[in-house]
Short mmCIF file of C-alpha atoms in Angstrom, two decimals:
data_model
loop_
_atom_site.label_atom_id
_atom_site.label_comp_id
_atom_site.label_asym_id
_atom_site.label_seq_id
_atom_site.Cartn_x
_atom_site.Cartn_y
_atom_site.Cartn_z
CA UNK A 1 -54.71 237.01 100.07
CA UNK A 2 -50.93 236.63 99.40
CA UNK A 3 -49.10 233.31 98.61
CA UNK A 4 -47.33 231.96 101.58
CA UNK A 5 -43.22 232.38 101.06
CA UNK A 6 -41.74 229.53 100.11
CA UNK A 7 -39.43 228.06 102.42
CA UNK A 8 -39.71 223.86 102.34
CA UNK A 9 -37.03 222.62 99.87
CA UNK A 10 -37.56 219.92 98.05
CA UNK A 11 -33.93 218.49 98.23
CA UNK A 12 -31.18 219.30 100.74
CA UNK A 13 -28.36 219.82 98.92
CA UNK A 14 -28.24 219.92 94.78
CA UNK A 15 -25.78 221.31 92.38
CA UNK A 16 -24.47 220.77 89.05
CA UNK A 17 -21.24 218.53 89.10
CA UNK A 18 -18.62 221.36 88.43
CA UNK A 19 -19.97 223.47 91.23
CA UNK A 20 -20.55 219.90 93.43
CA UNK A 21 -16.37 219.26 92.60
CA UNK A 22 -15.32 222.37 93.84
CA UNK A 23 -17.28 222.86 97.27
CA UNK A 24 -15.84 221.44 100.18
CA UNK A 25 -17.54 218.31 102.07
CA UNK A 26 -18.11 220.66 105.07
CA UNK A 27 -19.87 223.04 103.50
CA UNK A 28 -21.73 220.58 101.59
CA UNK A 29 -22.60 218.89 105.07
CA UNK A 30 -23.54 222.01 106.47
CA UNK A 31 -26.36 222.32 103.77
CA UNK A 32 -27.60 218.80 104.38
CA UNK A 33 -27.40 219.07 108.27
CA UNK A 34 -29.48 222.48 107.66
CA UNK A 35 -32.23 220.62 105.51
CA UNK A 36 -32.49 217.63 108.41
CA UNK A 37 -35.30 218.35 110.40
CA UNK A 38 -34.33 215.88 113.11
CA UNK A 39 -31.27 215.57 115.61
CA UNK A 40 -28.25 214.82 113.40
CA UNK A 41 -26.90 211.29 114.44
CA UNK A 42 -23.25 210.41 114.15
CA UNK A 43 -24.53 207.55 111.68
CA UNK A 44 -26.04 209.42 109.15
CA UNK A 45 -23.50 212.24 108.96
CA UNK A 46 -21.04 208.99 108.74
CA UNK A 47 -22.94 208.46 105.66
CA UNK A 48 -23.02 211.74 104.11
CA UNK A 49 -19.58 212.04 104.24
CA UNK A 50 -19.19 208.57 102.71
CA UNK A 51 -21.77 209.58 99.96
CA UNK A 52 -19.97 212.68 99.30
CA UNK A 53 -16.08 211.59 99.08
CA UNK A 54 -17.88 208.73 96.26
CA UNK A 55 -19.35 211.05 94.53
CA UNK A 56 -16.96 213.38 94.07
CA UNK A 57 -15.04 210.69 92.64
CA UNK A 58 -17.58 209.45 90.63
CA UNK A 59 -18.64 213.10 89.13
CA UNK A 60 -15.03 213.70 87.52
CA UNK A 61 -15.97 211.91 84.53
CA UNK A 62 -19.87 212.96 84.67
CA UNK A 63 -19.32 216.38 83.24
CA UNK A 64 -22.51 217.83 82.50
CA UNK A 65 -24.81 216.25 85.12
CA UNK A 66 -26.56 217.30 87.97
CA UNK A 67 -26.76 215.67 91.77
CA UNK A 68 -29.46 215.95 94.46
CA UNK A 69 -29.15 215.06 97.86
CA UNK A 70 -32.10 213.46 99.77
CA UNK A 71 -35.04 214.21 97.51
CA UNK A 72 -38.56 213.79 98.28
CA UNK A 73 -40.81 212.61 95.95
CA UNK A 74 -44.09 214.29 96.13
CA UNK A 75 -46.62 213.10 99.05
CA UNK A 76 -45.28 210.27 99.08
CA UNK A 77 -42.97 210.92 102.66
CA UNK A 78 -39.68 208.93 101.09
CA UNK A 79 -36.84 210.70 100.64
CA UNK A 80 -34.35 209.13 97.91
CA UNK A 81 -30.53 208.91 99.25
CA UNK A 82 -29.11 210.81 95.57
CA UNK A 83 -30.35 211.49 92.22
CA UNK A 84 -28.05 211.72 89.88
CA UNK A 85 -29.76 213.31 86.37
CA UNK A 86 -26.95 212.62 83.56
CA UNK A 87 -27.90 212.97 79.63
CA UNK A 88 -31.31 213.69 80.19
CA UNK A 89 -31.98 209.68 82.45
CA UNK A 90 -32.74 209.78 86.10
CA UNK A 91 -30.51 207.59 87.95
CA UNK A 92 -31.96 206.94 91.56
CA UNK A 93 -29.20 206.03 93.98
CA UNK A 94 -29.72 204.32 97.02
CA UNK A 95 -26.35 203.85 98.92
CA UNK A 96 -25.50 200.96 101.52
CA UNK A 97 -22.12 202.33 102.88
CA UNK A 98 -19.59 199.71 104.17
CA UNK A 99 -21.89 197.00 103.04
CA UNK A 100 -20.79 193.80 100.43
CA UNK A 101 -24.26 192.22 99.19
CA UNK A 102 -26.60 194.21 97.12
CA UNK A 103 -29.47 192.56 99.20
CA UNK A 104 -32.93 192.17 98.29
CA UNK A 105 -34.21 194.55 100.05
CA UNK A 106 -31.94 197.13 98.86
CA UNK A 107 -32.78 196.24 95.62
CA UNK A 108 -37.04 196.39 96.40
CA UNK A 109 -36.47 200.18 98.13
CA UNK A 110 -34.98 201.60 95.13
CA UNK A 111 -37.06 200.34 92.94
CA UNK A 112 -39.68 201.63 95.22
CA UNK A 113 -38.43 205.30 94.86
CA UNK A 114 -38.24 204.94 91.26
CA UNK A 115 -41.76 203.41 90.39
CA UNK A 116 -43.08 206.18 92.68
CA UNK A 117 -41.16 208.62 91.36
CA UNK A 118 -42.51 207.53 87.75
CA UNK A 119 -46.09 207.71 88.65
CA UNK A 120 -46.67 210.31 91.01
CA UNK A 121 -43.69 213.14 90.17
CA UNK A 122 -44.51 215.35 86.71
CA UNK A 123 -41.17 215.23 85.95
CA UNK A 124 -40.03 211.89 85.81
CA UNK A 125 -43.40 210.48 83.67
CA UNK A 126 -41.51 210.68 80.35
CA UNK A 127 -37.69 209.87 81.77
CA UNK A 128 -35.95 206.74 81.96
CA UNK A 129 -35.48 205.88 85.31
CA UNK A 130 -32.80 203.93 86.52
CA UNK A 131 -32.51 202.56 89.76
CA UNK A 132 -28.71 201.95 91.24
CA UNK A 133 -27.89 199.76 94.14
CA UNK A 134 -24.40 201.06 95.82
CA UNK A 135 -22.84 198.17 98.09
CA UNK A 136 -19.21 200.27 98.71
CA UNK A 137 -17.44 197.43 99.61
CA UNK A 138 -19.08 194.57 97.11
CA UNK A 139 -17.08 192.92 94.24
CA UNK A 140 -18.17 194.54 90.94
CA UNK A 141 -20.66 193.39 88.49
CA UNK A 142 -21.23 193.20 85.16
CA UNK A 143 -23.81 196.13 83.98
CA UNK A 144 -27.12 194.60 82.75
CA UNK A 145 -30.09 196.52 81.78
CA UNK A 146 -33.24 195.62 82.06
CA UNK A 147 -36.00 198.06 80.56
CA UNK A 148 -40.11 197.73 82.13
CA UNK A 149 -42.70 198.34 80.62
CA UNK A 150 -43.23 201.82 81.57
CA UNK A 151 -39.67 202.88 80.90
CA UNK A 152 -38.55 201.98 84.82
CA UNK A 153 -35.08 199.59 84.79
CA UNK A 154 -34.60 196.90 86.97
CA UNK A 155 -32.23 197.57 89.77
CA UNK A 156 -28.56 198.19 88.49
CA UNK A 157 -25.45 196.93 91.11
CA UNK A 158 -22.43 199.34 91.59
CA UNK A 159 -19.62 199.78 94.68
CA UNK A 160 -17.74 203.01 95.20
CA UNK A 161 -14.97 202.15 92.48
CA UNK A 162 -17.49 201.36 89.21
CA UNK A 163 -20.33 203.51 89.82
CA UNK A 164 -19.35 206.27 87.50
CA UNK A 165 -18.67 203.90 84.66
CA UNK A 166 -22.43 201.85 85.04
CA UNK A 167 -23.74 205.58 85.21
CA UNK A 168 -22.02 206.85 82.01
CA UNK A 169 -22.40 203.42 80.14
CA UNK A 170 -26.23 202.85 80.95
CA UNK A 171 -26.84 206.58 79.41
CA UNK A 172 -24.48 205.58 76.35
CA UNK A 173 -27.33 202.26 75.73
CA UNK A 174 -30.74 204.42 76.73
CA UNK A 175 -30.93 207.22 73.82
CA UNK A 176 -33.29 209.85 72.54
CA UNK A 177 -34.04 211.17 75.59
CA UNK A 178 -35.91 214.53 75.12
CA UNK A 179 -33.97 217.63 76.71
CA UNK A 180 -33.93 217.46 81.02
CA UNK A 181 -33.64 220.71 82.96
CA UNK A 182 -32.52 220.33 86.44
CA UNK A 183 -34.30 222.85 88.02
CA UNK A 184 -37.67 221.94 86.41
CA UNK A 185 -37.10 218.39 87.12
CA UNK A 186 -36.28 219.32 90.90
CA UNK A 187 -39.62 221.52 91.17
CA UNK A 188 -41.88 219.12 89.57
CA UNK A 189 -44.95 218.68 90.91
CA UNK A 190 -47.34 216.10 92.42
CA UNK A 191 -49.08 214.76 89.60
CA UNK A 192 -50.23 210.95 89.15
CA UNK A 193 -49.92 209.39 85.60
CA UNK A 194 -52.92 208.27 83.98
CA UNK A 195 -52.03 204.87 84.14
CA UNK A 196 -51.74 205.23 88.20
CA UNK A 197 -55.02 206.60 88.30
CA UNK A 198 -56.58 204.14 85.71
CA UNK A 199 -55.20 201.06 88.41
CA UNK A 200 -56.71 203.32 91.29
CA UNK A 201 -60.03 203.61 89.78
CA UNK A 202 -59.79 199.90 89.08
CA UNK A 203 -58.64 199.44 92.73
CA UNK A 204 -61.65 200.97 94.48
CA UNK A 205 -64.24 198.89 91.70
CA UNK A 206 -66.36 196.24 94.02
CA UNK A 207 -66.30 199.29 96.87
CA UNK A 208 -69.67 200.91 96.60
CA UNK A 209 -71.04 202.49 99.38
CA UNK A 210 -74.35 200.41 98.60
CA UNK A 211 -72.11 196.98 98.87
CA UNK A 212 -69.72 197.94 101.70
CA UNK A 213 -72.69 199.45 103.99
CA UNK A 214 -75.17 196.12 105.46
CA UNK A 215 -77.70 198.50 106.68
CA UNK A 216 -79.94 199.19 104.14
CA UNK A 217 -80.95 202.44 105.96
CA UNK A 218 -77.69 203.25 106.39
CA UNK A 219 -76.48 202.60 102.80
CA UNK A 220 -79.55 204.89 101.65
CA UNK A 221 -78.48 207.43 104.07
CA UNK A 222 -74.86 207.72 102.86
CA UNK A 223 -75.82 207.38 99.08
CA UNK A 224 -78.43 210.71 99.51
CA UNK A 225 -75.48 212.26 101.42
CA UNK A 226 -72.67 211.50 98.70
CA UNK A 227 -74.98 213.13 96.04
CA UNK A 228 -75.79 216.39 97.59
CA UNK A 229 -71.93 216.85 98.13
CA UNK A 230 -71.70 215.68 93.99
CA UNK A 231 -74.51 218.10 93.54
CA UNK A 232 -72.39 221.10 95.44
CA UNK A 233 -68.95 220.06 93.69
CA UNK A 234 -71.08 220.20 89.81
CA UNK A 235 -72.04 223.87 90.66
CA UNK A 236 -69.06 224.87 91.84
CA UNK A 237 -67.44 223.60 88.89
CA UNK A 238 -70.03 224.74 86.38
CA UNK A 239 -70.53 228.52 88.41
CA UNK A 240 -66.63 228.74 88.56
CA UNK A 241 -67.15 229.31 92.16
CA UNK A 242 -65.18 228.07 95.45
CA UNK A 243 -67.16 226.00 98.23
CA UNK A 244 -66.85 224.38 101.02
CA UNK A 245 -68.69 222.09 102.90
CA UNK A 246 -68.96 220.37 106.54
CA UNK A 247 -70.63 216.87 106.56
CA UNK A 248 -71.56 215.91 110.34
CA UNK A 249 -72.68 212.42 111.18
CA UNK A 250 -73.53 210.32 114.49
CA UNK A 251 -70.56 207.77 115.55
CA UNK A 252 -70.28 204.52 113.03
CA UNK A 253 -72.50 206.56 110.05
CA UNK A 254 -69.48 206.08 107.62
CA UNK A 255 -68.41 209.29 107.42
CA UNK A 256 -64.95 207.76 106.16
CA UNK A 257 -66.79 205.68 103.60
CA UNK A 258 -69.01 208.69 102.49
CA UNK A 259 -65.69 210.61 101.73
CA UNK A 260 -63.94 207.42 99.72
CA UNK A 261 -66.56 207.27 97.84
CA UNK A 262 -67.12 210.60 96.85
CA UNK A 263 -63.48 211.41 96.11
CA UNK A 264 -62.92 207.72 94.21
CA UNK A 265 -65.54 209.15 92.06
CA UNK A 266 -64.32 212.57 91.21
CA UNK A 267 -60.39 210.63 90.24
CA UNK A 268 -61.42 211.35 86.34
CA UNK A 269 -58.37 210.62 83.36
CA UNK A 270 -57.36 213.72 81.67
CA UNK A 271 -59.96 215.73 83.91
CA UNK A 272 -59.35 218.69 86.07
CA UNK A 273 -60.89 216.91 88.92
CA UNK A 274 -59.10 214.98 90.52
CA UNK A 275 -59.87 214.50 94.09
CA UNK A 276 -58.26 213.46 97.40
CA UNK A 277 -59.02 211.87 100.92
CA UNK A 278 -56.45 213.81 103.45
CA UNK A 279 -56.34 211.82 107.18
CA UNK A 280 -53.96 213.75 109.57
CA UNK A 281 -53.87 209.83 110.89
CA UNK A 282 -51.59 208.39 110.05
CA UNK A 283 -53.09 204.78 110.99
CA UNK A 284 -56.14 205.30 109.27
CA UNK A 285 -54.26 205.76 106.08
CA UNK A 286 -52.21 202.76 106.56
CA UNK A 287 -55.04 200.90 107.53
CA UNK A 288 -57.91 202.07 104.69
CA UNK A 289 -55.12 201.51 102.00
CA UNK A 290 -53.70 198.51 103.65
CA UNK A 291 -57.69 197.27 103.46
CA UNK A 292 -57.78 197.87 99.39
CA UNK A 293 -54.65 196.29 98.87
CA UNK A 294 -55.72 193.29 100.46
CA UNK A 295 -58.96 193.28 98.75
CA UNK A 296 -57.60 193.91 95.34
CA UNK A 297 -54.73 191.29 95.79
CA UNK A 298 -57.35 188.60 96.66
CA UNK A 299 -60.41 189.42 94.55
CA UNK A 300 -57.35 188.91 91.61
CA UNK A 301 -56.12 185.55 93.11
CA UNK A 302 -59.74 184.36 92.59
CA UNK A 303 -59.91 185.57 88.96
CA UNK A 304 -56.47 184.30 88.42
CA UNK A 305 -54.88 187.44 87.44
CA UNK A 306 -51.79 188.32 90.37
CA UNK A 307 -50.50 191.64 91.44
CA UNK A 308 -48.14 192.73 94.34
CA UNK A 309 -49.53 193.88 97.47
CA UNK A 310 -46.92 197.23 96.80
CA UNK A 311 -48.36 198.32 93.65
CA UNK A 312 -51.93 198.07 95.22
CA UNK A 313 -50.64 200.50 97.88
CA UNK A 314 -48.94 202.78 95.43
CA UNK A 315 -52.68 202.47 93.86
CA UNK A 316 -54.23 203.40 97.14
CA UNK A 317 -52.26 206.32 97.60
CA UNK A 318 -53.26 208.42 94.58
CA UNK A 319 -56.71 209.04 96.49
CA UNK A 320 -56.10 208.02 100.06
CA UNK A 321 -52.83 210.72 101.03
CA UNK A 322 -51.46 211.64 105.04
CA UNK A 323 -52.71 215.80 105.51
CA UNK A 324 -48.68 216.62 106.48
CA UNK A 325 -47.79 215.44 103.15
CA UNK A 326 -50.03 217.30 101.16
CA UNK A 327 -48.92 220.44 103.54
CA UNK A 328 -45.51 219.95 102.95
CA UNK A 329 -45.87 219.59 99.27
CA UNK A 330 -47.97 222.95 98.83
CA UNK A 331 -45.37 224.43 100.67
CA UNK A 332 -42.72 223.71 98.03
CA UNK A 333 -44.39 225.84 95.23
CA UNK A 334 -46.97 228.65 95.09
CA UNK A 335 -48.80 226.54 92.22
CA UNK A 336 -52.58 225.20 92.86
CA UNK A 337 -52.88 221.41 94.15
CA UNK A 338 -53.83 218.97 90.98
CA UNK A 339 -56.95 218.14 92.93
CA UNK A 340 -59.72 220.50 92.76
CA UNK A 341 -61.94 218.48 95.10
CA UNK A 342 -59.92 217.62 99.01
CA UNK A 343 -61.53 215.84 101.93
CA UNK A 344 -60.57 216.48 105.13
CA UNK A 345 -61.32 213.30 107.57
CA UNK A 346 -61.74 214.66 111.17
CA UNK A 347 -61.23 218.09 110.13
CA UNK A 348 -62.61 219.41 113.97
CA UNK A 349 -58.77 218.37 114.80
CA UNK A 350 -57.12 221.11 112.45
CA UNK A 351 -54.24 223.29 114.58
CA UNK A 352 -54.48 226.62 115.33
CA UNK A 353 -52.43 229.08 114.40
CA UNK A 354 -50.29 228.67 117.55
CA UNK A 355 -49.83 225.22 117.33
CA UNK A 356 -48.93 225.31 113.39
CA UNK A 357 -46.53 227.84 114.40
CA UNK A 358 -44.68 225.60 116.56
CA UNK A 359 -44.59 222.98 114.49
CA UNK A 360 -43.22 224.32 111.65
CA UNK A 361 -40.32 226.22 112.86
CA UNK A 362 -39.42 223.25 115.59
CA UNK A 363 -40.11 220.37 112.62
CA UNK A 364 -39.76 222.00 109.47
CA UNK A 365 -37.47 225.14 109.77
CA UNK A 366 -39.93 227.27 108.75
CA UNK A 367 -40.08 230.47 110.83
CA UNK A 368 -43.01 232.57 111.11
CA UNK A 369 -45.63 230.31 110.24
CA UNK A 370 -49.14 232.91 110.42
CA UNK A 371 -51.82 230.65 109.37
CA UNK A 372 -53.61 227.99 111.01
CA UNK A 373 -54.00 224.94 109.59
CA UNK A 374 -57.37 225.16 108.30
CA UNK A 375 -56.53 228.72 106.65
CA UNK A 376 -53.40 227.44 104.83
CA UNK A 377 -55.16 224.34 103.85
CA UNK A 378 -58.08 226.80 102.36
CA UNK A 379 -55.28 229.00 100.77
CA UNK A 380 -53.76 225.65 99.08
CA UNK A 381 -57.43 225.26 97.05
CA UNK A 382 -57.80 228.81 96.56
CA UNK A 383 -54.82 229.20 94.35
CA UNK A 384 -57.31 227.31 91.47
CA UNK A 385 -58.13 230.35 88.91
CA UNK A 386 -61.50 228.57 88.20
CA UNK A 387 -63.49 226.11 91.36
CA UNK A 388 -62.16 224.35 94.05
CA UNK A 389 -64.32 222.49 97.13
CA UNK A 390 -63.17 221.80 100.07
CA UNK A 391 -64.80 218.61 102.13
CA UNK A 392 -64.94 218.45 106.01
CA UNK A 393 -65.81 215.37 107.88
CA UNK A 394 -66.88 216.44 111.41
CA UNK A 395 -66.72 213.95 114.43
CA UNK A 396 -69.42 214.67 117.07
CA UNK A 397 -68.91 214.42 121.14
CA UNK A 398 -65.06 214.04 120.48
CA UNK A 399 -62.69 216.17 122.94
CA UNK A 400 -60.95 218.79 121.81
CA UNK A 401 -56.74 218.07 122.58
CA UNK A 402 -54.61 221.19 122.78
CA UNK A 403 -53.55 222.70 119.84
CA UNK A 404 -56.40 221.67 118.42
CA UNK A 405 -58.99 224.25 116.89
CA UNK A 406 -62.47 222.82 116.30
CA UNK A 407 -64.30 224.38 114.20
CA UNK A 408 -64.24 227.70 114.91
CA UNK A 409 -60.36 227.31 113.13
CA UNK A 410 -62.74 226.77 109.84
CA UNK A 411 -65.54 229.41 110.38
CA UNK A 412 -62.25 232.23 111.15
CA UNK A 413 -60.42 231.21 108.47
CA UNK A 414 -63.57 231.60 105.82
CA UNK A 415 -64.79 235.12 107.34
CA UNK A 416 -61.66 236.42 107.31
CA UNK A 417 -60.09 235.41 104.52
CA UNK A 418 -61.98 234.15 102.01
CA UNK A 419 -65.04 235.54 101.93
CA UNK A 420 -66.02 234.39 98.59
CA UNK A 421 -66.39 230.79 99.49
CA UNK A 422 -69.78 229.57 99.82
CA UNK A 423 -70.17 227.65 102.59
CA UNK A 424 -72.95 224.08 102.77
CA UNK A 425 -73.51 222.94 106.25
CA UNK A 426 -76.22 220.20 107.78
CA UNK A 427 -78.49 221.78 110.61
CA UNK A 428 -77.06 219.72 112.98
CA UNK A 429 -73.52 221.62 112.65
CA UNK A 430 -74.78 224.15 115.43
CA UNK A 431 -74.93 221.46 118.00
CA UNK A 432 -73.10 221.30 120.98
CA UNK A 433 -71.70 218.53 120.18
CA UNK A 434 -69.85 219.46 116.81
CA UNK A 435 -69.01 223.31 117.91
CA UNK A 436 -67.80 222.62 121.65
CA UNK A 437 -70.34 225.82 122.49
CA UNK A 438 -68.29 227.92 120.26
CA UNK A 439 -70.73 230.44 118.12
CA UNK A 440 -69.91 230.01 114.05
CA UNK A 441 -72.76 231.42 111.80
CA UNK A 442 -71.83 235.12 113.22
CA UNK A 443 -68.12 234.73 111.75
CA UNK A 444 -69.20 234.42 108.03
CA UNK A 445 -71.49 236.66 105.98
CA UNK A 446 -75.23 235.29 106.29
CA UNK A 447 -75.45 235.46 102.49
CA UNK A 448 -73.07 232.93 101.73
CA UNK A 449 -74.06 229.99 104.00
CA UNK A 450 -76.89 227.34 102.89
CA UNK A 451 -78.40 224.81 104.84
CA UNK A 452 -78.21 221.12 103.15
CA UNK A 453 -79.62 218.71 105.18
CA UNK A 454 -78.51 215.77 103.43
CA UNK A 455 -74.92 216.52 104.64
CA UNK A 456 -75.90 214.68 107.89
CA UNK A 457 -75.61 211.28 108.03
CA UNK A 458 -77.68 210.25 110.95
CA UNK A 459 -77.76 206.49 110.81
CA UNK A 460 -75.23 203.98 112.27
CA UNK A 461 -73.80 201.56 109.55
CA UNK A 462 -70.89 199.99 111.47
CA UNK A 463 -70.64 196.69 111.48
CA UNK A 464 -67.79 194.01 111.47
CA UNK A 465 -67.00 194.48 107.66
CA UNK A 466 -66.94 198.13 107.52
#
């Protein structure tokens, strides 16, 4: 199976400064217009052009660095106004054109970028990473540096007129910076720090499936069911084999919870293991990590220790992601997803082909999409040399909405293109209720499908809590 071409960009415009100096605005415009993937309002080209004419001003006495436009840090769906990488330090610059007060919340968004940034993108976990604050029209400021912990600095202030010089001078005060290459730093992975996951392992402590379920048949039921799936992830991993399996389960049997806790498990420190918890909705994810961040924040309160609701979000994320994130970031590189083990909640509501299609050449520019979703998701896991599983949560007596493939999109994908997955399903997948009447066992090779029971979770455990 050959890689997909890479099309997505991860920036819309980057260059080193000389090159940057002698291009013309239009042009340059023309490149960021051709990255947007929505209608171009009159406001943010009025930006642009602001952000370039500064810049070009500000990158005369820069020689030697590098500038990307509207950057998106990995999975995380931000995009950072300009990143400006000048002897070997990131600068993240977040600009507030025609404004005169570096604000507070100016000052919390870049910050934002940067600590994300820091923890979740390969190539900024051993820079300095400065955060800059451009108010064009505010009165200037004296430069003051303030290093974290983790080698993040506080917000610096800047206008149009003294940006270069807080640039050039914080650089002169951080040294022994190892080498940076721009290109490597601009195709950096996805990867969390092990700090990041340490604090999301912490996060999800308290959360057992035994404590969070109040039916003690239906805590039993999802317990049995989260250890066949551990059993099927240890063989693939010890076999060097590639599986994937379908989990099924009546309405309120916590097939959710059964997935959090199987992939908060699998989030090992210097492990290839890591695991993830993809949700196409986008709710959900706001809501489950909204739900830890609450938790954490007030099971700390009581022990007296305090934290930020933010950086028990950031937490949340590492294991809790949106699907169209972790799409968009496999289609930046060819390279295998850190995870080896991905859930996919509600996976019966994968596109087809068609409707994938569409999407990507009317959203993301990309023309001549031919997978579906399930297939490219498939392909993302099957780039691993060595194991990779694949987790799908399957909602019974739910319609089908167009576009949408069921699982037959799965079942396809498998038989005719990977046959060398072994597939685990419960022996309630054939129901009418999970397949829509669509025939699957035919599409993949009898040999590599096995019947697991235990993947069924047949017992109702919501409640208020849950």
């Amino acid at each position: 199976m050959g890689m997909f071409k890479l099309k997505l960009k991860r920036a819309y415009y980057q260059s080193d400064a000389e090159s940057f100096l002698k291009t013309s605005t239009s042009e340059i415009l023309g490149e960021l217009a051709a990255g947007h993937s929505f209608a171009l309002e009159d406001l943010q080209k009025n930006a642009w052009i602001d952000q370039i004419r500064i810049l070009k001003d500000t990158l005369i006495n820069l020689s030697q660095s590098h500038i990307v436009f509207e950057y998106a840090i990995p999975r995380m769906g931000k995009r950072v106004d300009v990143v400006i990488l000048f002897k070997n330090v990131v600068f993240v610059v977040e600009f507030k054109v025609g404004e005169s007060l570096h604000t507070q919340s100016a000052h919390d968004q870049v910050l934002d970028y940067s600590v994300d940034l820091k923890n979740f993108h390969r190539g900024s976990h051993s820079r300095a990473v400065v955060p800059i604050i451009v108010a064009t029209e505010a009165p200037e400021t004296k430069l003051k540096l303030q290093r974290y912990d983790d080698d993040v600095y506080a917000p610096v202030t800047a206008n149009e007129f003294d940006l270069s010089k807080k640039i050039e001078n914080s650089a002169l005060r951080i040294s022994n910076q190892l080498p940076l290459d721009p290109k490597a730093w601009i195709d950096a992975p996805y990867t969390p720090t092990p700090t990041i996951i340490q604090a999301a392992q912490a996060l999800y402590q308290g959360h057992s499936v035994e404590e969070i379920s109040r039916s003690d048949a239906g805590s039993k039921n999802l317990s049995i069911t989260s250890r066949a799936v551990d059993k099927i992830i240890e063989s693939a991993k010890q076999l060097n084999q590639k599986s994937i399996c379908f989990i099924t389960g009546v309405p309120g049997s916590g097939k959710t919870l059964a997935g959090l806790n199987i992939v908060s498990g699998r989030h090992q420190i210097g492990s290839n293991e890591h695991a993830v918890f993809l949700s196409g909705n986008g709710p959900l994810v706001d809501v489950l990590r909204e739900a830890l961040a609450r938790e954490e924040v007030e099971r700390k309160k009581l022990l007296g220790e305090s934290t930020t609701k933010k950086d028990s979000l950031r937490k949340a994320s590492t294991f809790i992601q949106n699907i169209h994130h972790f799409r968009d970031e496999m289609l930046q590189s060819n390279d295998p997803p850190i995870e080896h083990v991905v859930m996919f909640d509600e996976a019966q509501r994968a596109w087809t082909q068609e409707q994938t299609r569409s999407f990507m050449a009317r959203k993301k520019g990309v023309k001549d999409f031919d997978m579906s979703e399930p297939q490219f998701l498939i392909s993302a896991l099957d780039r691993h040399k060595d194991w990779a599983v694949v987790i799908c949560l399957i909602g019974g007596g739910q319609e089908i909405n167009t576009g949408e493939g069921g699982l037959k999109e799965w079942f396809s994908a498998i038989g005719d293109h990977y046959p060398g997955w072994n597939v685990y399903v419960s022996g309630q997948l054939t129901d009418s209720e999970y397949t829509s009447g669509q025939e699957l066992y035919p599409l993949i090779h009898p040999e590599r499908i096995s019947e697991v029971n235990e993947l069924h979770l047949g017992v109702s455990v919501r409640s208020y809590r849950s």
